[in-house]
Amino acid sequence: MLALVSPALLVILALIVLPVGWLAWQSIYHDGFTLENYRRVFTEDIYWRSFALTFEISLAVTAIALLLGYPVAYLANSLPKGWSILILSLVVLPFWTSVLVRAYAWLALLQRTGVINQFLRYLDVISEPLALVHNTFGTVVATVHILLPFMVLPLYAAMQKIPGDLMQAGASLGASPSLTFCRVFLPLSLPGVLAGSTMVFVLCLGFYITPELLGGGRTVMVSMLVSRNVELYNQFGAASAVAVVLLLSVLAIFFVVSRFVALDRVLGQK
C-alpha cells in the first residue's frame, strides 16, 4: 500500500509541504529566531488596513457574485438541456481568456475615456467622466466578472440534485411557485450557496493582478503587500509572515465551513 501511495506523497511533499515549510521558516528566522515580522503584521496600521480592505472586498465580491450567479444557475437548471449547455458554456467561456487580458479589458471599458464614460456622456447622462477605475469600485467589478463562474457552477451542481418532483408536489398541494421556491427549492440549494460563496471568497482573498491593475495602487490588498515587501523592500521575512497569516485565515475559513457542509462539496469533488 505504501509503495502505491509513495509517488503521490513525494509530489505533495515537494510541491506543498516543503514550500509552505520554507515560507513559515523565513517568517520566523532572520539571523536567528524572531517574531518581529508577526509583530509588525498584528500591530502596524498598514497591515490591519490591508487585511480589513481585503476581507471587505472579498465579502462584497462574494455577495454580488451570489446575487448574479443564483438566477443564472437557476435558469440553467430550469431550461431544457440544450439551453442549459448554452448558458453554462457562456459562463465557462471566459476561462479561455487569461485573467490579465480580462483585467486589461475592464481597464479599457471603465477608464475616464473608456466606452462606458463615453456612452454616458453621449447620452448627456453625465457632464464629467465618472471615476470607475483605479479605485475599489473598478476592482470589485472586474473581480466579480472573473470569479462569477466559481459561483455559478457549484450552484448549478447543487440544483441538479434537487428532484423536480418536489416543485410539482408543492404546486399540487396548492402552494404558489414563489412559496414552493422559498420553502423547498431555496433551502435545498443552500449547500451550493455555501460551496460557491466559499470558493469565491477564498479565491478573492489572494487576488493580485486585478486589484493591481484596476486599483491603481490605491486598493492595496494582502497579496499586494506580499509583492511590495519583496520587490520594493527586499523583506522576504515580512512577506512570508503576511503569506502565512493569509494561509491560516483560509484554513480557518475552510474549518468553519466544514462544520456546515462537507469539504468535498466545496472543492467540487461531489
C-alpha atoms as an extended CHARMM CRD file, in Angstrom:
* protein
*
       270  EXT
         1         1  MET       CA              0.0000000000        0.0000000000        0.0000000000  PROA      1               0.0000000000
         2         2  LEU       CA              2.7880000000        2.4020000000        0.9740000000  PROA      2               0.0000000000
         3         3  ALA       CA              4.5630000000        1.6860000000       -2.3250000000  PROA      3               0.0000000000
         4         4  LEU       CA              1.4130000000        2.6530000000       -4.2470000000  PROA      4               0.0000000000
         5         5  VAL       CA              0.9290000000        5.9890000000       -2.4940000000  PROA      5               0.0000000000
         6         6  SER       CA              4.6230000000        6.8980000000       -2.2840000000  PROA      6               0.0000000000
         7         7  PRO       CA              4.7210000000        8.8230000000       -5.6120000000  PROA      7               0.0000000000
         8         8  ALA       CA              1.7200000000       10.8980000000       -4.5530000000  PROA      8               0.0000000000
         9         9  LEU       CA              3.2780000000       11.5340000000       -1.1380000000  PROA      9               0.0000000000
        10        10  LEU       CA              6.5240000000       12.6750000000       -2.7800000000  PROA      10              0.0000000000
        11        11  VAL       CA              4.6230000000       15.0900000000       -5.0190000000  PROA      11              0.0000000000
        12        12  ILE       CA              2.7320000000       16.5140000000       -2.0300000000  PROA      12              0.0000000000
        13        13  LEU       CA              5.9850000000       16.7920000000       -0.0850000000  PROA      13              0.0000000000
        14        14  ALA       CA              7.8000000000       18.5610000000       -2.9450000000  PROA      14              0.0000000000
        15        15  LEU       CA              5.0030000000       20.8990000000       -4.0700000000  PROA      15              0.0000000000
        16        16  ILE       CA              3.1680000000       21.6940000000       -0.8290000000  PROA      16              0.0000000000
        17        17  VAL       CA              4.9210000000       20.6960000000        2.3890000000  PROA      17              0.0000000000
        18        18  LEU       CA              8.4230000000       21.9710000000        1.5390000000  PROA      18              0.0000000000
        19        19  PRO       CA              7.3520000000       25.3570000000        0.0370000000  PROA      19              0.0000000000
        20        20  VAL       CA              4.9410000000       26.0670000000        2.8950000000  PROA      20              0.0000000000
        21        21  GLY       CA              7.5150000000       24.9400000000        5.4390000000  PROA      21              0.0000000000
        22        22  TRP       CA             10.1690000000       27.1700000000        3.8840000000  PROA      22              0.0000000000
        23        23  LEU       CA              7.6870000000       30.0670000000        3.8790000000  PROA      23              0.0000000000
        24        24  ALA       CA              6.9730000000       29.5740000000        7.5940000000  PROA      24              0.0000000000
        25        25  TRP       CA             10.7060000000       29.2690000000        8.3560000000  PROA      25              0.0000000000
        26        26  GLN       CA             11.5380000000       32.5310000000        6.5780000000  PROA      26              0.0000000000
        27        27  SER       CA              8.8490000000       34.3120000000        8.6040000000  PROA      27              0.0000000000
        28        28  ILE       CA             10.4760000000       33.4270000000       11.9470000000  PROA      28              0.0000000000
        29        29  TYR       CA             14.1900000000       33.2770000000       11.1280000000  PROA      29              0.0000000000
        30        30  HSD       CA             16.4900000000       36.1610000000       10.2230000000  PROA      30              0.0000000000
        31        31  ASP       CA             19.9560000000       35.9210000000       11.7540000000  PROA      31              0.0000000000
        32        32  GLY       CA             18.2490000000       33.9240000000       14.4990000000  PROA      32              0.0000000000
        33        33  PHE       CA             14.7610000000       33.2070000000       15.7610000000  PROA      33              0.0000000000
        34        34  THR       CA             12.4600000000       36.2480000000       15.7180000000  PROA      34              0.0000000000
        35        35  LEU       CA              8.7570000000       37.1070000000       15.8490000000  PROA      35              0.0000000000
        36        36  GLU       CA              9.3680000000       40.6750000000       14.6610000000  PROA      36              0.0000000000
        37        37  ASN       CA              7.6430000000       40.0210000000       11.3120000000  PROA      37              0.0000000000
        38        38  TYR       CA              4.4700000000       38.8020000000       13.0290000000  PROA      38              0.0000000000
        39        39  ARG       CA              4.6090000000       41.7260000000       15.4880000000  PROA      39              0.0000000000
        40        40  ARG       CA              4.5250000000       44.1200000000       12.5280000000  PROA      40              0.0000000000
        41        41  VAL       CA              1.6390000000       42.2310000000       10.8940000000  PROA      41              0.0000000000
        42        42  PHE       CA             -0.5090000000       42.3850000000       14.0260000000  PROA      42              0.0000000000
        43        43  THR       CA              0.4180000000       45.8690000000       15.2770000000  PROA      43              0.0000000000
        44        44  GLU       CA              1.0900000000       48.1750000000       12.3030000000  PROA      44              0.0000000000
        45        45  ASP       CA             -1.8700000000       50.0100000000       10.7940000000  PROA      45              0.0000000000
        46        46  ILE       CA             -0.9170000000       49.3950000000        7.1640000000  PROA      46              0.0000000000
        47        47  TYR       CA             -1.2580000000       45.6450000000        7.6320000000  PROA      47              0.0000000000
        48        48  TRP       CA             -4.5620000000       45.9350000000        9.5060000000  PROA      48              0.0000000000
        49        49  ARG       CA             -5.9830000000       48.2660000000        6.8460000000  PROA      49              0.0000000000
        50        50  SER       CA             -4.8690000000       45.9530000000        4.0690000000  PROA      50              0.0000000000
        51        51  PHE       CA             -6.3620000000       42.8450000000        5.7090000000  PROA      51              0.0000000000
        52        52  ALA       CA             -9.5950000000       44.7310000000        6.5010000000  PROA      52              0.0000000000
        53        53  LEU       CA             -9.8520000000       46.0260000000        2.9180000000  PROA      53              0.0000000000
        54        54  THR       CA             -9.1580000000       42.5520000000        1.5220000000  PROA      54              0.0000000000
        55        55  PHE       CA            -11.9290000000       40.9870000000        3.6120000000  PROA      55              0.0000000000
        56        56  GLU       CA            -14.3560000000       43.8330000000        2.7740000000  PROA      56              0.0000000000
        57        57  ILE       CA            -13.7190000000       43.4650000000       -0.9690000000  PROA      57              0.0000000000
        58        58  SER       CA            -13.9650000000       39.6730000000       -0.7330000000  PROA      58              0.0000000000
        59        59  LEU       CA            -17.3190000000       39.9250000000        1.0700000000  PROA      59              0.0000000000
        60        60  ALA       CA            -18.6370000000       42.4400000000       -1.4720000000  PROA      60              0.0000000000
        61        61  VAL       CA            -17.4740000000       40.3210000000       -4.4230000000  PROA      61              0.0000000000
        62        62  THR       CA            -18.9990000000       37.1830000000       -2.8770000000  PROA      62              0.0000000000
        63        63  ALA       CA            -22.3540000000       38.8800000000       -2.2250000000  PROA      63              0.0000000000
        64        64  ILE       CA            -22.5710000000       40.3740000000       -5.7310000000  PROA      64              0.0000000000
        65        65  ALA       CA            -21.4680000000       37.1150000000       -7.3710000000  PROA      65              0.0000000000
        66        66  LEU       CA            -24.1710000000       35.2610000000       -5.4060000000  PROA      66              0.0000000000
        67        67  LEU       CA            -26.8690000000       37.7480000000       -6.4240000000  PROA      67              0.0000000000
        68        68  LEU       CA            -25.8290000000       37.4590000000      -10.0760000000  PROA      68              0.0000000000
        69        69  GLY       CA            -24.9400000000       33.7850000000      -10.1100000000  PROA      69              0.0000000000
        70        70  TYR       CA            -28.0240000000       32.3200000000       -8.4110000000  PROA      70              0.0000000000
        71        71  PRO       CA            -30.5140000000       33.4100000000      -11.1280000000  PROA      71              0.0000000000
        72        72  VAL       CA            -28.1100000000       32.2220000000      -13.8350000000  PROA      72              0.0000000000
        73        73  ALA       CA            -27.7150000000       28.7920000000      -12.2220000000  PROA      73              0.0000000000
        74        74  TYR       CA            -31.4640000000       28.5650000000      -11.5940000000  PROA      74              0.0000000000
        75        75  LEU       CA            -32.2040000000       29.4070000000      -15.2290000000  PROA      75              0.0000000000
        76        76  ALA       CA            -29.6640000000       26.8460000000      -16.4820000000  PROA      76              0.0000000000
        77        77  ASN       CA            -31.2210000000       24.2200000000      -14.2030000000  PROA      77              0.0000000000
        78        78  SER       CA            -34.7980000000       25.0200000000      -15.2420000000  PROA      78              0.0000000000
        79        79  LEU       CA            -34.4140000000       25.1990000000      -19.0370000000  PROA      79              0.0000000000
        80        80  PRO       CA            -34.1300000000       22.2050000000      -21.4140000000  PROA      80              0.0000000000
        81        81  LYS       CA            -30.7080000000       20.5640000000      -21.7160000000  PROA      81              0.0000000000
        82        82  GLY       CA            -29.7140000000       22.3880000000      -24.9150000000  PROA      82              0.0000000000
        83        83  TRP       CA            -30.2960000000       25.8130000000      -23.3720000000  PROA      83              0.0000000000
        84        84  SER       CA            -28.5490000000       24.7320000000      -20.1570000000  PROA      84              0.0000000000
        85        85  ILE       CA            -25.4540000000       23.7490000000      -22.1220000000  PROA      85              0.0000000000
        86        86  LEU       CA            -25.5090000000       27.1070000000      -23.9260000000  PROA      86              0.0000000000
        87        87  ILE       CA            -25.8080000000       29.0970000000      -20.6780000000  PROA      87              0.0000000000
        88        88  LEU       CA            -23.0720000000       27.1050000000      -18.9320000000  PROA      88              0.0000000000
        89        89  SER       CA            -20.8350000000       27.4420000000      -21.9970000000  PROA      89              0.0000000000
        90        90  LEU       CA            -21.2170000000       31.2270000000      -21.8550000000  PROA      90              0.0000000000
        91        91  VAL       CA            -20.3580000000       31.1140000000      -18.1460000000  PROA      91              0.0000000000
        92        92  VAL       CA            -17.2480000000       28.9920000000      -18.6860000000  PROA      92              0.0000000000
        93        93  LEU       CA            -16.1310000000       30.7680000000      -21.8740000000  PROA      93              0.0000000000
        94        94  PRO       CA            -14.1220000000       33.4940000000      -20.0250000000  PROA      94              0.0000000000
        95        95  PHE       CA            -11.8570000000       30.7410000000      -18.6390000000  PROA      95              0.0000000000
        96        96  TRP       CA            -10.3440000000       30.5000000000      -22.1110000000  PROA      96              0.0000000000
        97        97  THR       CA             -9.0220000000       34.0430000000      -21.7810000000  PROA      97              0.0000000000
        98        98  SER       CA             -6.2940000000       34.8930000000      -19.2890000000  PROA      98              0.0000000000
        99        99  VAL       CA             -7.0610000000       36.8920000000      -16.1630000000  PROA      99              0.0000000000
       100       100  LEU       CA             -4.5590000000       39.5420000000      -17.2880000000  PROA      100             0.0000000000
       101       101  VAL       CA             -6.3590000000       40.1000000000      -20.6040000000  PROA      101             0.0000000000
       102       102  ARG       CA             -9.7540000000       40.3210000000      -18.8890000000  PROA      102             0.0000000000
       103       103  ALA       CA             -8.3950000000       42.8080000000      -16.3380000000  PROA      103             0.0000000000
       104       104  TYR       CA             -6.9980000000       44.9980000000      -19.1270000000  PROA      104             0.0000000000
       105       105  ALA       CA            -10.3420000000       44.7530000000      -20.9440000000  PROA      105             0.0000000000
       106       106  TRP       CA            -12.1350000000       46.1100000000      -17.8740000000  PROA      106             0.0000000000
       107       107  LEU       CA             -9.4890000000       48.8200000000      -17.5880000000  PROA      107             0.0000000000
       108       108  ALA       CA            -10.2550000000       49.8850000000      -21.1640000000  PROA      108             0.0000000000
       109       109  LEU       CA            -14.0070000000       49.8610000000      -20.5130000000  PROA      109             0.0000000000
       110       110  LEU       CA            -14.0000000000       51.7280000000      -17.1940000000  PROA      110             0.0000000000
       111       111  GLN       CA            -11.2970000000       54.3590000000      -17.6380000000  PROA      111             0.0000000000
       112       112  ARG       CA            -12.1850000000       58.0670000000      -17.9820000000  PROA      112             0.0000000000
       113       113  THR       CA            -12.0150000000       57.8840000000      -21.7870000000  PROA      113             0.0000000000
       114       114  GLY       CA            -13.4490000000       54.3600000000      -21.8580000000  PROA      114             0.0000000000
       115       115  VAL       CA            -16.5530000000       53.0590000000      -23.5740000000  PROA      115             0.0000000000
       116       116  ILE       CA            -18.8890000000       53.4310000000      -20.5710000000  PROA      116             0.0000000000
       117       117  ASN       CA            -17.9620000000       57.0480000000      -19.7870000000  PROA      117             0.0000000000
       118       118  GLN       CA            -18.0890000000       57.9810000000      -23.4770000000  PROA      118             0.0000000000
       119       119  PHE       CA            -21.5140000000       56.3640000000      -23.8500000000  PROA      119             0.0000000000
       120       120  LEU       CA            -22.9280000000       58.0970000000      -20.7540000000  PROA      120             0.0000000000
       121       121  ARG       CA            -21.6070000000       61.4570000000      -21.9640000000  PROA      121             0.0000000000
       122       122  TYR       CA            -23.0850000000       60.8250000000      -25.4270000000  PROA      122             0.0000000000
       123       123  LEU       CA            -26.4910000000       60.3090000000      -23.7490000000  PROA      123             0.0000000000
       124       124  ASP       CA            -25.9310000000       63.5040000000      -21.6640000000  PROA      124             0.0000000000
       125       125  VAL       CA            -26.3470000000       61.4330000000      -18.5010000000  PROA      125             0.0000000000
       126       126  ILE       CA            -23.0850000000       62.8480000000      -17.1130000000  PROA      126             0.0000000000
       127       127  SER       CA            -21.0980000000       66.0160000000      -17.8540000000  PROA      127             0.0000000000
       128       128  GLU       CA            -17.7700000000       64.8190000000      -16.4070000000  PROA      128             0.0000000000
       129       129  PRO       CA            -16.2710000000       61.3180000000      -16.6090000000  PROA      129             0.0000000000
       130       130  LEU       CA            -17.0500000000       59.0860000000      -13.6460000000  PROA      130             0.0000000000
       131       131  ALA       CA            -14.2300000000       57.5980000000      -11.5490000000  PROA      131             0.0000000000
       132       132  LEU       CA            -14.9410000000       53.9800000000      -12.3890000000  PROA      132             0.0000000000
       133       133  VAL       CA            -11.4020000000       52.6560000000      -12.2580000000  PROA      133             0.0000000000
       134       134  HSD       CA             -8.2430000000       52.9750000000      -10.1380000000  PROA      134             0.0000000000
       135       135  ASN       CA            -10.3850000000       52.5450000000       -7.0500000000  PROA      135             0.0000000000
       136       136  THR       CA            -12.2820000000       49.8770000000       -5.1120000000  PROA      136             0.0000000000
       137       137  PHE       CA            -15.2910000000       50.0570000000       -7.4460000000  PROA      137             0.0000000000
       138       138  GLY       CA            -13.2880000000       49.0330000000      -10.5130000000  PROA      138             0.0000000000
       139       139  THR       CA            -11.5520000000       46.2760000000       -8.5450000000  PROA      139             0.0000000000
       140       140  VAL       CA            -14.8660000000       44.8090000000       -7.3650000000  PROA      140             0.0000000000
       141       141  VAL       CA            -16.4950000000       44.9460000000      -10.8250000000  PROA      141             0.0000000000
       142       142  ALA       CA            -13.6280000000       43.1720000000      -12.5770000000  PROA      142             0.0000000000
       143       143  THR       CA            -13.1770000000       40.6200000000       -9.7830000000  PROA      143             0.0000000000
       144       144  VAL       CA            -16.8680000000       39.7100000000       -9.8130000000  PROA      144             0.0000000000
       145       145  HSD       CA            -16.6920000000       39.0810000000      -13.5560000000  PROA      145             0.0000000000
       146       146  ILE       CA            -13.6090000000       36.8810000000      -13.2300000000  PROA      146             0.0000000000
       147       147  LEU       CA            -14.8800000000       34.8410000000      -10.2570000000  PROA      147             0.0000000000
       148       148  LEU       CA            -18.5370000000       34.5270000000      -11.2720000000  PROA      148             0.0000000000
       149       149  PRO       CA            -18.0870000000       31.0240000000      -12.8110000000  PROA      149             0.0000000000
       150       150  PHE       CA            -16.8290000000       29.7480000000       -9.4380000000  PROA      150             0.0000000000
       151       151  MET       CA            -20.2190000000       30.7310000000       -8.0020000000  PROA      151             0.0000000000
       152       152  VAL       CA            -22.4430000000       29.5270000000      -10.8350000000  PROA      152             0.0000000000
       153       153  LEU       CA            -21.0020000000       26.0370000000      -11.2690000000  PROA      153             0.0000000000
       154       154  PRO       CA            -21.3560000000       24.8430000000       -7.6010000000  PROA      154             0.0000000000
       155       155  LEU       CA            -24.8560000000       26.3450000000       -7.5020000000  PROA      155             0.0000000000
       156       156  TYR       CA            -25.8310000000       24.5280000000      -10.6940000000  PROA      156             0.0000000000
       157       157  ALA       CA            -24.3900000000       21.2440000000       -9.3810000000  PROA      157             0.0000000000
       158       158  ALA       CA            -26.4100000000       21.5800000000       -6.1430000000  PROA      158             0.0000000000
       159       159  MET       CA            -29.6130000000       22.4710000000       -8.0230000000  PROA      159             0.0000000000
       160       160  GLN       CA            -29.2050000000       19.4660000000      -10.3130000000  PROA      160             0.0000000000
       161       161  LYS       CA            -29.5490000000       17.2070000000       -7.2620000000  PROA      161             0.0000000000
       162       162  ILE       CA            -32.9290000000       18.6930000000       -6.2460000000  PROA      162             0.0000000000
       163       163  PRO       CA            -35.7090000000       16.4170000000       -7.5280000000  PROA      163             0.0000000000
       164       164  GLY       CA            -38.0830000000       18.2560000000       -9.8350000000  PROA      164             0.0000000000
       165       165  ASP       CA            -40.9620000000       16.2530000000       -8.3530000000  PROA      165             0.0000000000
       166       166  LEU       CA            -40.7410000000       18.3220000000       -5.1680000000  PROA      166             0.0000000000
       167       167  MET       CA            -41.7350000000       21.5090000000       -7.0180000000  PROA      167             0.0000000000
       168       168  GLN       CA            -44.6130000000       19.6770000000       -8.7160000000  PROA      168             0.0000000000
       169       169  ALA       CA            -45.7110000000       18.2210000000       -5.3650000000  PROA      169             0.0000000000
       170       170  GLY       CA            -45.7700000000       21.7110000000       -3.8440000000  PROA      170             0.0000000000
       171       171  ALA       CA            -47.8570000000       23.0050000000       -6.7490000000  PROA      171             0.0000000000
       172       172  SER       CA            -50.2660000000       20.0430000000       -6.4610000000  PROA      172             0.0000000000
       173       173  LEU       CA            -50.8260000000       20.9140000000       -2.7880000000  PROA      173             0.0000000000
       174       174  GLY       CA            -51.8430000000       24.4480000000       -3.7060000000  PROA      174             0.0000000000
       175       175  ALA       CA            -48.6080000000       26.3050000000       -2.9710000000  PROA      175             0.0000000000
       176       176  SER       CA            -47.7030000000       29.1860000000       -5.2810000000  PROA      176             0.0000000000
       177       177  PRO       CA            -44.4380000000       28.9400000000       -7.2720000000  PROA      177             0.0000000000
       178       178  SER       CA            -42.8140000000       31.6180000000       -5.1110000000  PROA      178             0.0000000000
       179       179  LEU       CA            -43.8260000000       29.8330000000       -1.8710000000  PROA      179             0.0000000000
       180       180  THR       CA            -42.6100000000       26.4820000000       -3.1860000000  PROA      180             0.0000000000
       181       181  PHE       CA            -39.3150000000       28.1010000000       -4.1790000000  PROA      181             0.0000000000
       182       182  CYS       CA            -38.8100000000       29.7470000000       -0.7720000000  PROA      182             0.0000000000
       183       183  ARG       CA            -39.8900000000       26.7420000000        1.3370000000  PROA      183             0.0000000000
       184       184  VAL       CA            -38.4910000000       23.8870000000       -0.7550000000  PROA      184             0.0000000000
       185       185  PHE       CA            -36.0300000000       24.8250000000       -3.5150000000  PROA      185             0.0000000000
       186       186  LEU       CA            -34.0470000000       27.5460000000       -1.7590000000  PROA      186             0.0000000000
       187       187  PRO       CA            -33.2640000000       25.5530000000        1.4250000000  PROA      187             0.0000000000
       188       188  LEU       CA            -32.1880000000       22.5260000000       -0.6300000000  PROA      188             0.0000000000
       189       189  SER       CA            -29.8440000000       24.7070000000       -2.7120000000  PROA      189             0.0000000000
       190       190  LEU       CA            -28.0750000000       26.1680000000        0.3430000000  PROA      190             0.0000000000
       191       191  PRO       CA            -25.1500000000       23.6760000000        0.1880000000  PROA      191             0.0000000000
       192       192  GLY       CA            -24.4130000000       25.0570000000       -3.2990000000  PROA      192             0.0000000000
       193       193  VAL       CA            -24.6980000000       28.6100000000       -1.9860000000  PROA      193             0.0000000000
       194       194  LEU       CA            -22.2110000000       27.8480000000        0.7790000000  PROA      194             0.0000000000
       195       195  ALA       CA            -19.8390000000       25.9970000000       -1.5580000000  PROA      195             0.0000000000
       196       196  GLY       CA            -19.8580000000       28.7470000000       -4.2140000000  PROA      196             0.0000000000
       197       197  SER       CA            -19.5580000000       31.5420000000       -1.6570000000  PROA      197             0.0000000000
       198       198  THR       CA            -16.5970000000       29.8350000000       -0.0020000000  PROA      198             0.0000000000
       199       199  MET       CA            -14.8180000000       29.3120000000       -3.3160000000  PROA      199             0.0000000000
       200       200  VAL       CA            -15.3090000000       32.9230000000       -4.4390000000  PROA      200             0.0000000000
       201       201  PHE       CA            -14.3810000000       34.3870000000       -1.0350000000  PROA      201             0.0000000000
       202       202  VAL       CA            -11.2070000000       32.3370000000       -0.6340000000  PROA      202             0.0000000000
       203       203  LEU       CA            -10.0400000000       32.9630000000       -4.2160000000  PROA      203             0.0000000000
       204       204  CYS       CA            -10.6840000000       36.6920000000       -3.8190000000  PROA      204             0.0000000000
       205       205  LEU       CA             -8.5220000000       36.8350000000       -0.6960000000  PROA      205             0.0000000000
       206       206  GLY       CA             -5.4440000000       36.0280000000       -2.7840000000  PROA      206             0.0000000000
       207       207  PHE       CA             -6.2470000000       38.0420000000       -5.8990000000  PROA      207             0.0000000000
       208       208  TYR       CA             -3.3080000000       40.0790000000       -7.2020000000  PROA      208             0.0000000000
       209       209  ILE       CA             -3.4250000000       41.0770000000      -10.8900000000  PROA      209             0.0000000000
       210       210  THR       CA             -6.9270000000       42.5790000000      -10.8720000000  PROA      210             0.0000000000
       211       211  PRO       CA             -6.5260000000       44.8620000000       -7.8260000000  PROA      211             0.0000000000
       212       212  GLU       CA             -3.0500000000       45.8170000000       -9.0560000000  PROA      212             0.0000000000
       213       213  LEU       CA             -4.4040000000       46.9840000000      -12.4400000000  PROA      213             0.0000000000
       214       214  LEU       CA             -7.9030000000       48.1900000000      -11.5450000000  PROA      214             0.0000000000
       215       215  GLY       CA             -6.9970000000       49.5670000000       -8.1130000000  PROA      215             0.0000000000
       216       216  GLY       CA             -4.2900000000       51.8280000000       -9.4890000000  PROA      216             0.0000000000
       217       217  GLY       CA             -2.1480000000       51.4540000000       -6.3720000000  PROA      217             0.0000000000
       218       218  ARG       CA             -4.9180000000       52.8000000000       -4.1310000000  PROA      218             0.0000000000
       219       219  THR       CA             -6.5910000000       49.4620000000       -3.3730000000  PROA      219             0.0000000000
       220       220  VAL       CA             -3.8350000000       47.5930000000       -1.5310000000  PROA      220             0.0000000000
       221       221  MET       CA             -4.9210000000       44.0260000000       -0.8750000000  PROA      221             0.0000000000
       222       222  VAL       CA             -2.9140000000       41.4660000000        1.0880000000  PROA      222             0.0000000000
       223       223  SER       CA             -1.3690000000       39.8640000000       -1.9920000000  PROA      223             0.0000000000
       224       224  MET       CA             -0.0130000000       43.2680000000       -3.0000000000  PROA      224             0.0000000000
       225       225  LEU       CA              1.5530000000       43.6470000000        0.4590000000  PROA      225             0.0000000000
       226       226  VAL       CA              3.4520000000       40.3960000000       -0.1240000000  PROA      226             0.0000000000
       227       227  SER       CA              4.6080000000       41.5950000000       -3.5350000000  PROA      227             0.0000000000
       228       228  ARG       CA              5.7290000000       45.0240000000       -2.3160000000  PROA      228             0.0000000000
       229       229  ASN       CA              7.6150000000       43.5990000000        0.6700000000  PROA      229             0.0000000000
       230       230  VAL       CA              9.6490000000       41.5010000000       -1.7690000000  PROA      230             0.0000000000
       231       231  GLU       CA             10.0110000000       43.8150000000       -4.7860000000  PROA      231             0.0000000000
       232       232  LEU       CA             10.3480000000       47.2080000000       -3.1060000000  PROA      232             0.0000000000
       233       233  TYR       CA             11.7930000000       46.4880000000        0.3480000000  PROA      233             0.0000000000
       234       234  ASN       CA             13.5090000000       43.1030000000       -0.1350000000  PROA      234             0.0000000000
       235       235  GLN       CA             11.8030000000       41.9580000000        3.0900000000  PROA      235             0.0000000000
       236       236  PHE       CA             11.2520000000       38.2610000000        2.4550000000  PROA      236             0.0000000000
       237       237  GLY       CA             10.5730000000       37.6110000000        6.1490000000  PROA      237             0.0000000000
       238       238  ALA       CA              7.7810000000       40.1960000000        6.3020000000  PROA      238             0.0000000000
       239       239  ALA       CA              6.2890000000       38.8990000000        3.0460000000  PROA      239             0.0000000000
       240       240  SER       CA              6.4010000000       35.3470000000        4.3810000000  PROA      240             0.0000000000
       241       241  ALA       CA              4.6860000000       36.3670000000        7.6280000000  PROA      241             0.0000000000
       242       242  VAL       CA              1.8500000000       38.0540000000        5.6860000000  PROA      242             0.0000000000
       243       243  ALA       CA              1.5120000000       34.9880000000        3.4670000000  PROA      243             0.0000000000
       244       244  VAL       CA              1.4100000000       32.6440000000        6.4830000000  PROA      244             0.0000000000
       245       245  VAL       CA             -1.2940000000       34.7190000000        8.1890000000  PROA      245             0.0000000000
       246       246  LEU       CA             -3.3170000000       34.7400000000        4.9590000000  PROA      246             0.0000000000
       247       247  LEU       CA             -2.8870000000       30.9670000000        4.6030000000  PROA      247             0.0000000000
       248       248  LEU       CA             -4.0070000000       30.3810000000        8.2020000000  PROA      248             0.0000000000
       249       249  SER       CA             -7.0320000000       32.6240000000        7.5740000000  PROA      249             0.0000000000
       250       250  VAL       CA             -8.0190000000       30.4880000000        4.5730000000  PROA      250             0.0000000000
       251       251  LEU       CA             -7.5950000000       27.2680000000        6.5810000000  PROA      251             0.0000000000
       252       252  ALA       CA             -9.7370000000       28.7520000000        9.3850000000  PROA      252             0.0000000000
       253       253  ILE       CA            -12.4620000000       29.5850000000        6.8530000000  PROA      253             0.0000000000
       254       254  PHE       CA            -12.4130000000       26.0350000000        5.4880000000  PROA      254             0.0000000000
       255       255  PHE       CA            -12.5630000000       24.6650000000        9.0430000000  PROA      255             0.0000000000
       256       256  VAL       CA            -15.6440000000       26.7540000000        9.8600000000  PROA      256             0.0000000000
       257       257  VAL       CA            -17.3060000000       25.8480000000        6.5510000000  PROA      257             0.0000000000
       258       258  SER       CA            -16.6110000000       22.1420000000        7.1520000000  PROA      258             0.0000000000
       259       259  ARG       CA            -18.8600000000       22.3650000000       10.2310000000  PROA      259             0.0000000000
       260       260  PHE       CA            -21.8250000000       23.0480000000        7.9380000000  PROA      260             0.0000000000
       261       261  VAL       CA            -21.0550000000       21.2910000000        4.6480000000  PROA      261             0.0000000000
       262       262  ALA       CA            -18.6550000000       18.5490000000        3.5600000000  PROA      262             0.0000000000
       263       263  LEU       CA            -15.4330000000       19.9780000000        2.1270000000  PROA      263             0.0000000000
       264       264  ASP       CA            -15.5630000000       17.6540000000       -0.8740000000  PROA      264             0.0000000000
       265       265  ARG       CA            -18.6520000000       19.6030000000       -1.9940000000  PROA      265             0.0000000000
       266       266  VAL       CA            -16.8170000000       22.8900000000       -1.6400000000  PROA      266             0.0000000000
       267       267  LEU       CA            -13.8480000000       21.5460000000       -3.5660000000  PROA      267             0.0000000000
       268       268  GLY       CA            -16.0920000000       20.2090000000       -6.3020000000  PROA      268             0.0000000000
       269       269  GLN       CA            -15.4690000000       16.5060000000       -5.8460000000  PROA      269             0.0000000000
       270       270  LYS       CA            -19.1660000000       15.7020000000       -5.4260000000  PROA      270             0.0000000000
